[in-house]
PDB file of C-alpha atoms in Angstrom:
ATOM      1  CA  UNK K 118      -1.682  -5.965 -20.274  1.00 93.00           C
ATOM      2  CA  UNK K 119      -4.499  -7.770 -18.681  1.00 98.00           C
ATOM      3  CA  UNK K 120      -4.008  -7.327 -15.096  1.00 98.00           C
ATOM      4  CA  UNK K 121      -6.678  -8.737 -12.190  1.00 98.00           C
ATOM      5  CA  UNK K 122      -7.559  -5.609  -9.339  1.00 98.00           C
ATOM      6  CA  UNK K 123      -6.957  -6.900  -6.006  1.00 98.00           C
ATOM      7  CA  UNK K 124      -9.124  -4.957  -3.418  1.00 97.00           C
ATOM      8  CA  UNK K 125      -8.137  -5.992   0.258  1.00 94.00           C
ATOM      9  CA  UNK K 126     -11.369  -6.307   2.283  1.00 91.00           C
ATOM     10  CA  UNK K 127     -10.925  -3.286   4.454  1.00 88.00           C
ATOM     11  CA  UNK K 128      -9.908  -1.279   1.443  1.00 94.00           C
ATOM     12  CA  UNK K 129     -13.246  -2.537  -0.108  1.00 94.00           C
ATOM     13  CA  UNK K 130     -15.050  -1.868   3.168  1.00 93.00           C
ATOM     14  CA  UNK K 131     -14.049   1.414   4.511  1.00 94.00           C
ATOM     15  CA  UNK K 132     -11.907   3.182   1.406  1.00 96.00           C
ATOM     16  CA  UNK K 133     -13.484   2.424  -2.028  1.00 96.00           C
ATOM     17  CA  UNK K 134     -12.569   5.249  -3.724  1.00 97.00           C
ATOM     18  CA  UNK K 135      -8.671   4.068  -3.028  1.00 98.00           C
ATOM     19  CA  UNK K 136      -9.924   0.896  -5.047  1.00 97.00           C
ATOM     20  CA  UNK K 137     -11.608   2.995  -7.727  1.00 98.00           C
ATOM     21  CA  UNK K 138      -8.788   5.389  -7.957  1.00 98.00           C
ATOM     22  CA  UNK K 139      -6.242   2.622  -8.595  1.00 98.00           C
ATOM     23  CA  UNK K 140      -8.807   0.847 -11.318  1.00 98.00           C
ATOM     24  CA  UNK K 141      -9.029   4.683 -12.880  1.00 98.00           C
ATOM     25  CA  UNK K 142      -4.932   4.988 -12.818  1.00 98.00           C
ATOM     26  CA  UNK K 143      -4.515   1.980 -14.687  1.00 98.00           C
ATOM     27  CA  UNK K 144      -6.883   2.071 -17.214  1.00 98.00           C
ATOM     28  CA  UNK K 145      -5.353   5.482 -17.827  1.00 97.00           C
ATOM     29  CA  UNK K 146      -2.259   3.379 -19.064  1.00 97.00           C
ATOM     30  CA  UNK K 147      -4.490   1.324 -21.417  1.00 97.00           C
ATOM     31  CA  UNK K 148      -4.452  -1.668 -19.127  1.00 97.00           C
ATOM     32  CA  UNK K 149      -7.402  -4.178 -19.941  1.00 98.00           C
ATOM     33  CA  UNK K 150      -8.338  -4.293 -15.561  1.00 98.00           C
ATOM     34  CA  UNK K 151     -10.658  -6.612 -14.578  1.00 98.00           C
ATOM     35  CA  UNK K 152     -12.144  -7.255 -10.654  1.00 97.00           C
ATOM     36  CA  UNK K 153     -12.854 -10.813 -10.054  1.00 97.00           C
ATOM     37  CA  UNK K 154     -15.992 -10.674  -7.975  1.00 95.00           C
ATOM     38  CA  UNK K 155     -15.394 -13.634  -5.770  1.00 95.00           C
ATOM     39  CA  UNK K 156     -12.518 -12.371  -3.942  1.00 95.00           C
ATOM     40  CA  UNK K 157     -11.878 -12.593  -0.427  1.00 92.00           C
ATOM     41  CA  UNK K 158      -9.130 -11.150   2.421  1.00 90.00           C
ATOM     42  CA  UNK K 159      -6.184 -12.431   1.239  1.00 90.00           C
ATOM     43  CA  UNK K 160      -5.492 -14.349   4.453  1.00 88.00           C
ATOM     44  CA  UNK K 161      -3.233 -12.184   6.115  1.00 87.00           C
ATOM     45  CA  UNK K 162      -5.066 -11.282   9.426  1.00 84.00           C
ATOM     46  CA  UNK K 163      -5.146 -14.928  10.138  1.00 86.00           C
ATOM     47  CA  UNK K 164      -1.518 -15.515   9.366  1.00 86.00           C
ATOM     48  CA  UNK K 165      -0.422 -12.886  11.435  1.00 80.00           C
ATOM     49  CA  UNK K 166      -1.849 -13.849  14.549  1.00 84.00           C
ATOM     50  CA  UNK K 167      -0.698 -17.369  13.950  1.00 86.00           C
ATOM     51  CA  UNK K 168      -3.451 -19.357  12.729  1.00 89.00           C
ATOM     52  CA  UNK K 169      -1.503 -19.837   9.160  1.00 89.00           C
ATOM     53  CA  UNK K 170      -3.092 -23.176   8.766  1.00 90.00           C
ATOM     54  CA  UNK K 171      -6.281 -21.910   8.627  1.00 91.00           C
ATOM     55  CA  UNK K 172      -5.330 -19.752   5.584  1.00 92.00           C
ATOM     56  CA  UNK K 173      -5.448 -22.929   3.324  1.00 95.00           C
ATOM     57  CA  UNK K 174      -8.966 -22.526   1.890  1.00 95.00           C
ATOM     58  CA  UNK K 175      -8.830 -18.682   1.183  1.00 94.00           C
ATOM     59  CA  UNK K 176      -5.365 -18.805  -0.064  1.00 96.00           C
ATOM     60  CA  UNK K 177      -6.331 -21.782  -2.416  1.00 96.00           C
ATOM     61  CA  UNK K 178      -9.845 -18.842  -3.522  1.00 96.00           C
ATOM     62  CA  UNK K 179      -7.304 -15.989  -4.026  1.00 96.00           C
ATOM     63  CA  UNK K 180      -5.694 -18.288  -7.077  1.00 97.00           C
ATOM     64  CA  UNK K 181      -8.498 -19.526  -8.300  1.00 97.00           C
ATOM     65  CA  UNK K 182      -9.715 -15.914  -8.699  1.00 97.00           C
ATOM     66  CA  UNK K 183      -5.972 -14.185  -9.949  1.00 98.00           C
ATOM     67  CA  UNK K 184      -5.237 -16.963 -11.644  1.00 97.00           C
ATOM     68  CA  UNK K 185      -4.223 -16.407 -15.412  1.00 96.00           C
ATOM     69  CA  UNK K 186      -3.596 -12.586 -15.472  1.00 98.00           C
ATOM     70  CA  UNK K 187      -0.482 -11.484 -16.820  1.00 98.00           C
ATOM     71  CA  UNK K 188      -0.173  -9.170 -13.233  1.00 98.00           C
ATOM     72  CA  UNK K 189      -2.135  -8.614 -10.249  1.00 98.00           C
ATOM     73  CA  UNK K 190      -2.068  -5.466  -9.024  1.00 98.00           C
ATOM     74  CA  UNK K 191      -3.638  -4.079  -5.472  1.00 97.00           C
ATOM     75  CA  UNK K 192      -2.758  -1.026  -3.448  1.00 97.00           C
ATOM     76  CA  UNK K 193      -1.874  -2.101  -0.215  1.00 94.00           C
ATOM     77  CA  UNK K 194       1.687  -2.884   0.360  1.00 92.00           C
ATOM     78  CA  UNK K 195       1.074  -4.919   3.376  1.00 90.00           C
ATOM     79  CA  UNK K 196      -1.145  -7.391   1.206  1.00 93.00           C
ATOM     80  CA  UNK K 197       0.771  -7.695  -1.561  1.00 95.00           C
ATOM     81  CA  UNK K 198       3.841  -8.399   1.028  1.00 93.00           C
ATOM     82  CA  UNK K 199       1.661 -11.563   2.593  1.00 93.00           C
ATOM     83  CA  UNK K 200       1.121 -13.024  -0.934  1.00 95.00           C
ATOM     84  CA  UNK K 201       4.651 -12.660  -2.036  1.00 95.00           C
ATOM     85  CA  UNK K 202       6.362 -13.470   1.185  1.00 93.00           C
ATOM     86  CA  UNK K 203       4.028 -15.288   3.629  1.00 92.00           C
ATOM     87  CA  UNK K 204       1.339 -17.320   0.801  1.00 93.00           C
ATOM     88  CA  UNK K 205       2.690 -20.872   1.761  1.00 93.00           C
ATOM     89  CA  UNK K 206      -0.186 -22.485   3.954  1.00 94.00           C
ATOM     90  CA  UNK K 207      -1.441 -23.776   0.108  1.00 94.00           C
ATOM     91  CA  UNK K 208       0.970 -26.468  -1.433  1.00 96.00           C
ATOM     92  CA  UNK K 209       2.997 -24.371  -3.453  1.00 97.00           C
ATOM     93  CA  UNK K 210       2.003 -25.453  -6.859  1.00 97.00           C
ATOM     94  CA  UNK K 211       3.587 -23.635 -10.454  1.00 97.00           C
ATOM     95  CA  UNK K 212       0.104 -22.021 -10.508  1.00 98.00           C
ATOM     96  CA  UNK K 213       0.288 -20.813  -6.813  1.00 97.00           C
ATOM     97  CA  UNK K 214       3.910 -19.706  -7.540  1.00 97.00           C
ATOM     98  CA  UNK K 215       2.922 -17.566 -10.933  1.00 97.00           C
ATOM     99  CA  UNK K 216       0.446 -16.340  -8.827  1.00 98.00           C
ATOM    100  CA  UNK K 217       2.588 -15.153  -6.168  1.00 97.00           C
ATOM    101  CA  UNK K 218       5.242 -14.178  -8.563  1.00 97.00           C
ATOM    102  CA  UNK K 219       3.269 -11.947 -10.602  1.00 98.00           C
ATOM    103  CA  UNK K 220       1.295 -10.012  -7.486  1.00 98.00           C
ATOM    104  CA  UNK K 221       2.579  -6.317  -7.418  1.00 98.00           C
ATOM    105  CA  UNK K 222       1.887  -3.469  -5.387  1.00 97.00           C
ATOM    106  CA  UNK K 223       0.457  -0.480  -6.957  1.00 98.00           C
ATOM    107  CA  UNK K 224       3.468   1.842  -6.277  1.00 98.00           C
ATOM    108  CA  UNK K 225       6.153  -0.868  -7.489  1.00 97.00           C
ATOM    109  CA  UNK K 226       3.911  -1.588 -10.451  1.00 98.00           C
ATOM    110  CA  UNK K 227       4.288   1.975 -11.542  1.00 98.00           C
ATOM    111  CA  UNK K 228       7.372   2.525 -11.119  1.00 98.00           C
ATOM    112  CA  UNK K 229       9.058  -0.936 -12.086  1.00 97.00           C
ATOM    113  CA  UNK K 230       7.131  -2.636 -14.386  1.00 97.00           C
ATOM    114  CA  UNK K 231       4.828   0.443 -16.377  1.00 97.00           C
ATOM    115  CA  UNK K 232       8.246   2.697 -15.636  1.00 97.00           C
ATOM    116  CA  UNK K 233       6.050   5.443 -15.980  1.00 98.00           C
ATOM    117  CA  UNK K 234       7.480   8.927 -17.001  1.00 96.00           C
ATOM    118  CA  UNK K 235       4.404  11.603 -16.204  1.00 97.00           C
ATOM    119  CA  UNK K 236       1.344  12.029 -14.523  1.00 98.00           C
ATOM    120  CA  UNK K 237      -0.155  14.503 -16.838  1.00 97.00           C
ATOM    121  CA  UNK K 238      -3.680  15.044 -15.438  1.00 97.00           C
ATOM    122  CA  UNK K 239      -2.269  14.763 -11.812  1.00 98.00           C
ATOM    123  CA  UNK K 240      -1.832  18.414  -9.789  1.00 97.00           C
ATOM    124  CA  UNK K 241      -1.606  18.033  -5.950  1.00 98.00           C
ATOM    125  CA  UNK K 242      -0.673  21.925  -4.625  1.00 97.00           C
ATOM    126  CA  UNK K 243      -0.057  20.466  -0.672  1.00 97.00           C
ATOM    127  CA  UNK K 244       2.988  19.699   1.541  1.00 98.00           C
ATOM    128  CA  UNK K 245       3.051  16.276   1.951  1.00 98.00           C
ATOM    129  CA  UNK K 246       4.465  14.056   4.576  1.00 97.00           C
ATOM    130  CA  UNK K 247       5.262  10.261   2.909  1.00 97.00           C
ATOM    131  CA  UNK K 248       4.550   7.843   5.451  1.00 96.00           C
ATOM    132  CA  UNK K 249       6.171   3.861   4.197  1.00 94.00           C
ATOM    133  CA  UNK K 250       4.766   0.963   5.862  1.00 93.00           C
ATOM    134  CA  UNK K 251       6.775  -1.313   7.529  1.00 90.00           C
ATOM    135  CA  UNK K 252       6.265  -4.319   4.934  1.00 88.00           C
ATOM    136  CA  UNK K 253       6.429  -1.656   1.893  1.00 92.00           C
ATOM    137  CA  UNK K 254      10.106  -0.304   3.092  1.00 92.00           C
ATOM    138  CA  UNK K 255      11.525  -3.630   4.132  1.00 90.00           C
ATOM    139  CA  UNK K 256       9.814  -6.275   2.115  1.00 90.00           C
ATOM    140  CA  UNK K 257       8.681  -4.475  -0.988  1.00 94.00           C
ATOM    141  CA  UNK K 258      12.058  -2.210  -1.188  1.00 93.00           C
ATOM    142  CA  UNK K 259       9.900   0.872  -1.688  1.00 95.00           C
ATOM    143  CA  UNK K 260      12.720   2.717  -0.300  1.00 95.00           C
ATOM    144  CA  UNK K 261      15.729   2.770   1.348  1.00 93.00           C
ATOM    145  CA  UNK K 262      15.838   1.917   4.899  1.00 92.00           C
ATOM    146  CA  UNK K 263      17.681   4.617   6.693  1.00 86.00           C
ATOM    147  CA  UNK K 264      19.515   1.978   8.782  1.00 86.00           C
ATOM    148  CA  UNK K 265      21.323   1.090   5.754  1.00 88.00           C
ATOM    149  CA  UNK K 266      24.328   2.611   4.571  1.00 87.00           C
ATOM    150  CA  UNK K 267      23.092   2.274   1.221  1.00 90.00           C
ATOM    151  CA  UNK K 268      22.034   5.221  -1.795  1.00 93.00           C
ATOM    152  CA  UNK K 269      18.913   7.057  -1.301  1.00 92.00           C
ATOM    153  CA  UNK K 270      16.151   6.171  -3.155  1.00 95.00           C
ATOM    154  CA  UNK K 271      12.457   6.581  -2.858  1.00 96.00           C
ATOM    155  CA  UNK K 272       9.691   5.148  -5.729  1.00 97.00           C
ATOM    156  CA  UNK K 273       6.492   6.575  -3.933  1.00 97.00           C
ATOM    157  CA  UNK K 274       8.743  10.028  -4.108  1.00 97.00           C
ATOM    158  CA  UNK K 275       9.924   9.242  -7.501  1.00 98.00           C
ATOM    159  CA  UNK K 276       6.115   9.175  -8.692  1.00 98.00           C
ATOM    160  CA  UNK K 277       4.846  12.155  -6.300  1.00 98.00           C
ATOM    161  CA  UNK K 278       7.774  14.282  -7.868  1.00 98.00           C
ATOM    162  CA  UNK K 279       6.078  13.556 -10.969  1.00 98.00           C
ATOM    163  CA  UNK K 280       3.118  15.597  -9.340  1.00 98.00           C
ATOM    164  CA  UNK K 281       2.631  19.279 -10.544  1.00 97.00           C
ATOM    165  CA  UNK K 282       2.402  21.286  -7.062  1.00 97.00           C
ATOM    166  CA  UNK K 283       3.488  19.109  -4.993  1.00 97.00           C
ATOM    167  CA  UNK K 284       5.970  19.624  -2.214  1.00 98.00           C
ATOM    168  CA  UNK K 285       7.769  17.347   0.704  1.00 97.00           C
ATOM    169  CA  UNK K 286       7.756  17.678   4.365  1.00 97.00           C
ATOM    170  CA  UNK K 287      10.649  15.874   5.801  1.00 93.00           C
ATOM    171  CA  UNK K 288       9.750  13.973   9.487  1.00 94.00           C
ATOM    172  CA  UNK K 289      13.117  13.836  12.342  1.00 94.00           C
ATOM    173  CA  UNK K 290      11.980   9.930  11.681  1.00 93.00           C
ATOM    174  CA  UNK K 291      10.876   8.916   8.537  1.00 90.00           C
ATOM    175  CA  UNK K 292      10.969   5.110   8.865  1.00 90.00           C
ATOM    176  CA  UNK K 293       9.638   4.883  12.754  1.00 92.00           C
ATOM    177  CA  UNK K 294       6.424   2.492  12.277  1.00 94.00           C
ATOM    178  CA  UNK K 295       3.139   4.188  13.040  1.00 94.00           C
ATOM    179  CA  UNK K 296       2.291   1.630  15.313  1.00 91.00           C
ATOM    180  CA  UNK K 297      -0.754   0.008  13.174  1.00 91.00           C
ATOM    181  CA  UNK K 298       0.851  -3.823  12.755  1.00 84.00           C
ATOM    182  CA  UNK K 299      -2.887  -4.880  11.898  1.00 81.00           C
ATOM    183  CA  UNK K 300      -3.585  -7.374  15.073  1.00 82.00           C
ATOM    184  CA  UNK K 301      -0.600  -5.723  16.910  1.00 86.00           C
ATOM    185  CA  UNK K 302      -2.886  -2.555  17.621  1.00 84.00           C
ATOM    186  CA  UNK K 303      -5.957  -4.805  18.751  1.00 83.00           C
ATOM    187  CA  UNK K 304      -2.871  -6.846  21.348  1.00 86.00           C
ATOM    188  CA  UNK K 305      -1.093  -3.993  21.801  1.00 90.00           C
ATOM    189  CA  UNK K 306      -3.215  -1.122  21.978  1.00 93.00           C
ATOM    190  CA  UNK K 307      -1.637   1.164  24.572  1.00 95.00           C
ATOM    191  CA  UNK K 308       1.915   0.906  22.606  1.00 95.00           C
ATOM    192  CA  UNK K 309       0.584   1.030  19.286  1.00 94.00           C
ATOM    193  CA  UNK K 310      -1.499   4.383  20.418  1.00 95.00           C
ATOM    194  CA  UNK K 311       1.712   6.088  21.041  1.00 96.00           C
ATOM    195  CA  UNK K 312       3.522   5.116  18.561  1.00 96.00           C
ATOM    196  CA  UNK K 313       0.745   6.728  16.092  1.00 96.00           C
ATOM    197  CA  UNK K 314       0.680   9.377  18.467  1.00 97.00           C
ATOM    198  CA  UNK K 315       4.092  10.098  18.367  1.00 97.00           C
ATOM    199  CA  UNK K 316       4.345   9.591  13.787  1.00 96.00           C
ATOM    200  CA  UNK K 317       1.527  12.025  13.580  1.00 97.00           C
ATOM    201  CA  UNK K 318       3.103  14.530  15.495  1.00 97.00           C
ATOM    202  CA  UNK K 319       6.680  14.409  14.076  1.00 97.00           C
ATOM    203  CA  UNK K 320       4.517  14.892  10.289  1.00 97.00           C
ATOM    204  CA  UNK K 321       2.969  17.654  12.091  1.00 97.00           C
ATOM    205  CA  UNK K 322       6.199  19.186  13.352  1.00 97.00           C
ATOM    206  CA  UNK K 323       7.445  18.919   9.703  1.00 97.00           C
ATOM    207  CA  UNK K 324       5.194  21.183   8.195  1.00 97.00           C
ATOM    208  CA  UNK K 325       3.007  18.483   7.023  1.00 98.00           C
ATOM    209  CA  UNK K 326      -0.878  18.907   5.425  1.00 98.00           C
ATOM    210  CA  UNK K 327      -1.073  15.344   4.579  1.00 98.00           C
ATOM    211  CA  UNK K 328       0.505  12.169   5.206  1.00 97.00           C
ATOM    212  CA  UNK K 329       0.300  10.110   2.024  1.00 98.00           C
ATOM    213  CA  UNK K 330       1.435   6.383   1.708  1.00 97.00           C
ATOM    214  CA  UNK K 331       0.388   3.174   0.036  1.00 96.00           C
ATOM    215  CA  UNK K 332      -1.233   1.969   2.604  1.00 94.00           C
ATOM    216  CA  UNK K 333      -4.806   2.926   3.671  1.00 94.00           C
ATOM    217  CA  UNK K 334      -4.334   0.423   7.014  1.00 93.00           C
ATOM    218  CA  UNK K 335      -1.837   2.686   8.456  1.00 94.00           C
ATOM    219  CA  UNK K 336      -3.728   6.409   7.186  1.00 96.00           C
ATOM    220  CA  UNK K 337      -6.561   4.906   9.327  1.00 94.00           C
ATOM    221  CA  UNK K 338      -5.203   4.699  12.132  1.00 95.00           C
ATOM    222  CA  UNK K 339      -2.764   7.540  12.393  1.00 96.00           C
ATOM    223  CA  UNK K 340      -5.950   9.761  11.145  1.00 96.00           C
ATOM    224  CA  UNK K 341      -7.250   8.293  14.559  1.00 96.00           C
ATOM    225  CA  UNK K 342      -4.277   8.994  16.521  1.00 96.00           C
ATOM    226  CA  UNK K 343      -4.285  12.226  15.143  1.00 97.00           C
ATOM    227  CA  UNK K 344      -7.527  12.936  16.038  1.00 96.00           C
ATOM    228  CA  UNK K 345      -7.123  12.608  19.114  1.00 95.00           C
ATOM    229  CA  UNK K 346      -4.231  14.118  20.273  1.00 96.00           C
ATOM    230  CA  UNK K 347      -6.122  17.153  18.445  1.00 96.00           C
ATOM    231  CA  UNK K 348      -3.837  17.758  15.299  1.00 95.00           C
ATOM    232  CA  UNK K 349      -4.772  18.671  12.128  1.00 93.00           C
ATOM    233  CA  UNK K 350      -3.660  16.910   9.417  1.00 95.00           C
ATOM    234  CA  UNK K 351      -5.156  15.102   6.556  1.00 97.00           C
ATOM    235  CA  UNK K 352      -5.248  11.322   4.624  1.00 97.00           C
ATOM    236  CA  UNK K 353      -4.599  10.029   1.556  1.00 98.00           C
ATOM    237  CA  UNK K 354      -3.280   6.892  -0.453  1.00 98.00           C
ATOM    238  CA  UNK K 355      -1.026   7.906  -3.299  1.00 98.00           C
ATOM    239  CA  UNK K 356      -3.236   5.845  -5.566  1.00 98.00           C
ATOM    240  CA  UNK K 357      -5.650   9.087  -5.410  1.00 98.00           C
ATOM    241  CA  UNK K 358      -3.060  11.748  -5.761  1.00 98.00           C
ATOM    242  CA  UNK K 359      -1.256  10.262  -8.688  1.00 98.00           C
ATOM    243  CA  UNK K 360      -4.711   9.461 -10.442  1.00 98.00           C
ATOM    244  CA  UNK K 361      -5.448  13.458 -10.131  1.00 97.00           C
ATOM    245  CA  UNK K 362      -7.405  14.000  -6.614  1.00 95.00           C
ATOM    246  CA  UNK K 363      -7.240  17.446  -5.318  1.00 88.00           C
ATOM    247  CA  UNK K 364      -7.693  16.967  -1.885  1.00 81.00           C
TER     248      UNK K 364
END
């Protein structure tokens, strides 16, 4: 398939090997990948703090750029949610709709569309604590919410169990929200502190070595929280693990 890499700006700016560890995975599964060099933040920042009309001009740039691929795939849940869910400050055009339509998160991609069986080259010997973002759980159906009397089911775990070595710590609270919420920790920075406070330590209490999850915006800042509060515990996006990172 010929799918276009979407890199979200702070993924570009402060995580690139989470960007070149998702190009790596997919070209693994023969996937012609291509990253159109003109894209932007996808407009989400903006739209979350309520200046939506002002996403017009980079909404109508992210088509232009994703335009034509059969999928576009990016690993950040919370991004991918925005396009899917919240892309509507552009007239909503068949193009902007295929676009929207055929925007995937990494972890979804793998496990829905590719339906992918093994992870061959991928060994990760560490207890891991799986942290799902808000938008990823609820929006994305990564998971199942646990206030749902519904079947368990879990598609970052269903990949990570594909994962020679690896093994599960399980937190009291496994959907609580870290507290991140993008602007929400810039408006709401004393309750957002403690609510990463308080998700870091109930990984730690698991057994936890690292918290994995799809999203790099909320491993930054519970890597902060956890810094702080002085417990050790480490970071990464299951687009490294699955793609054979050791550590």
């Amino acid at each position: 398939m010929r799918i276009g890499l979407f890199i979200p700006c702070y993924i570009d700016a402060f995580f690139p090997q989470v960007g070149i560890a998702t190009l790596e995975l997919l070209e693994r599964f023969g996937h012609d990948v291509e990253y159109p060099r003109e894209q932007t933040c996808c407009g989400q920042p903006m739209a979350n703090s309520g200046f939506n009309a002002e996403c017009i001009d980079t909404e109508a740039l992210f088509v232009r750029n994703f335009s034509g691929f059969d999928y576009i795939v990016g690993p950040s849940g919370s991004c991918v949610h925005h396009i899917r869910d919240n892309f509507d400050a552009i007239e909503q055009t068949d193009e902007v709709m295929e676009v929207r339509a055929r925007t995937f998160e990494l972890v979804e991609f793998l496990h829905d569309i590719e339906k992918v069986e093994a992870f061959p080259w991928a060994r990760f010997p560490h207890r891991v604590g799986l942290h799902n973002s808000c938008g990823t759980l609820r929006r994305l159906g990564h998971a199942r919410p646990s206030e749902l009397h519904e079947p368990f089911f879990s598609k970052p775990m269903d990949l990570l169990s594909k994962v020679d070595g690896i093994e599960f710590a399980s937190p009291a609270r496994p959907d609580e929200c870290c507290g991140f919420g993008g602007t929400f920790s810039v408006f709401e920075e004393v309750v957002s502190t403690k609510m990463g406070y308080d998700k870091v330590s109930d990984h730690a209490r698991a057994g936890a070595e690292y918290i994995v999850s799809a999203d790099s915006s909320c491993l930054m800042h519970q890597k902060g929280c956890a810094e702080r509060i002085g417990v050790s515990m480490k970071f990464i996006h299951i687009a490294q693990i699955l793609n054979g990172a050791l550590s």
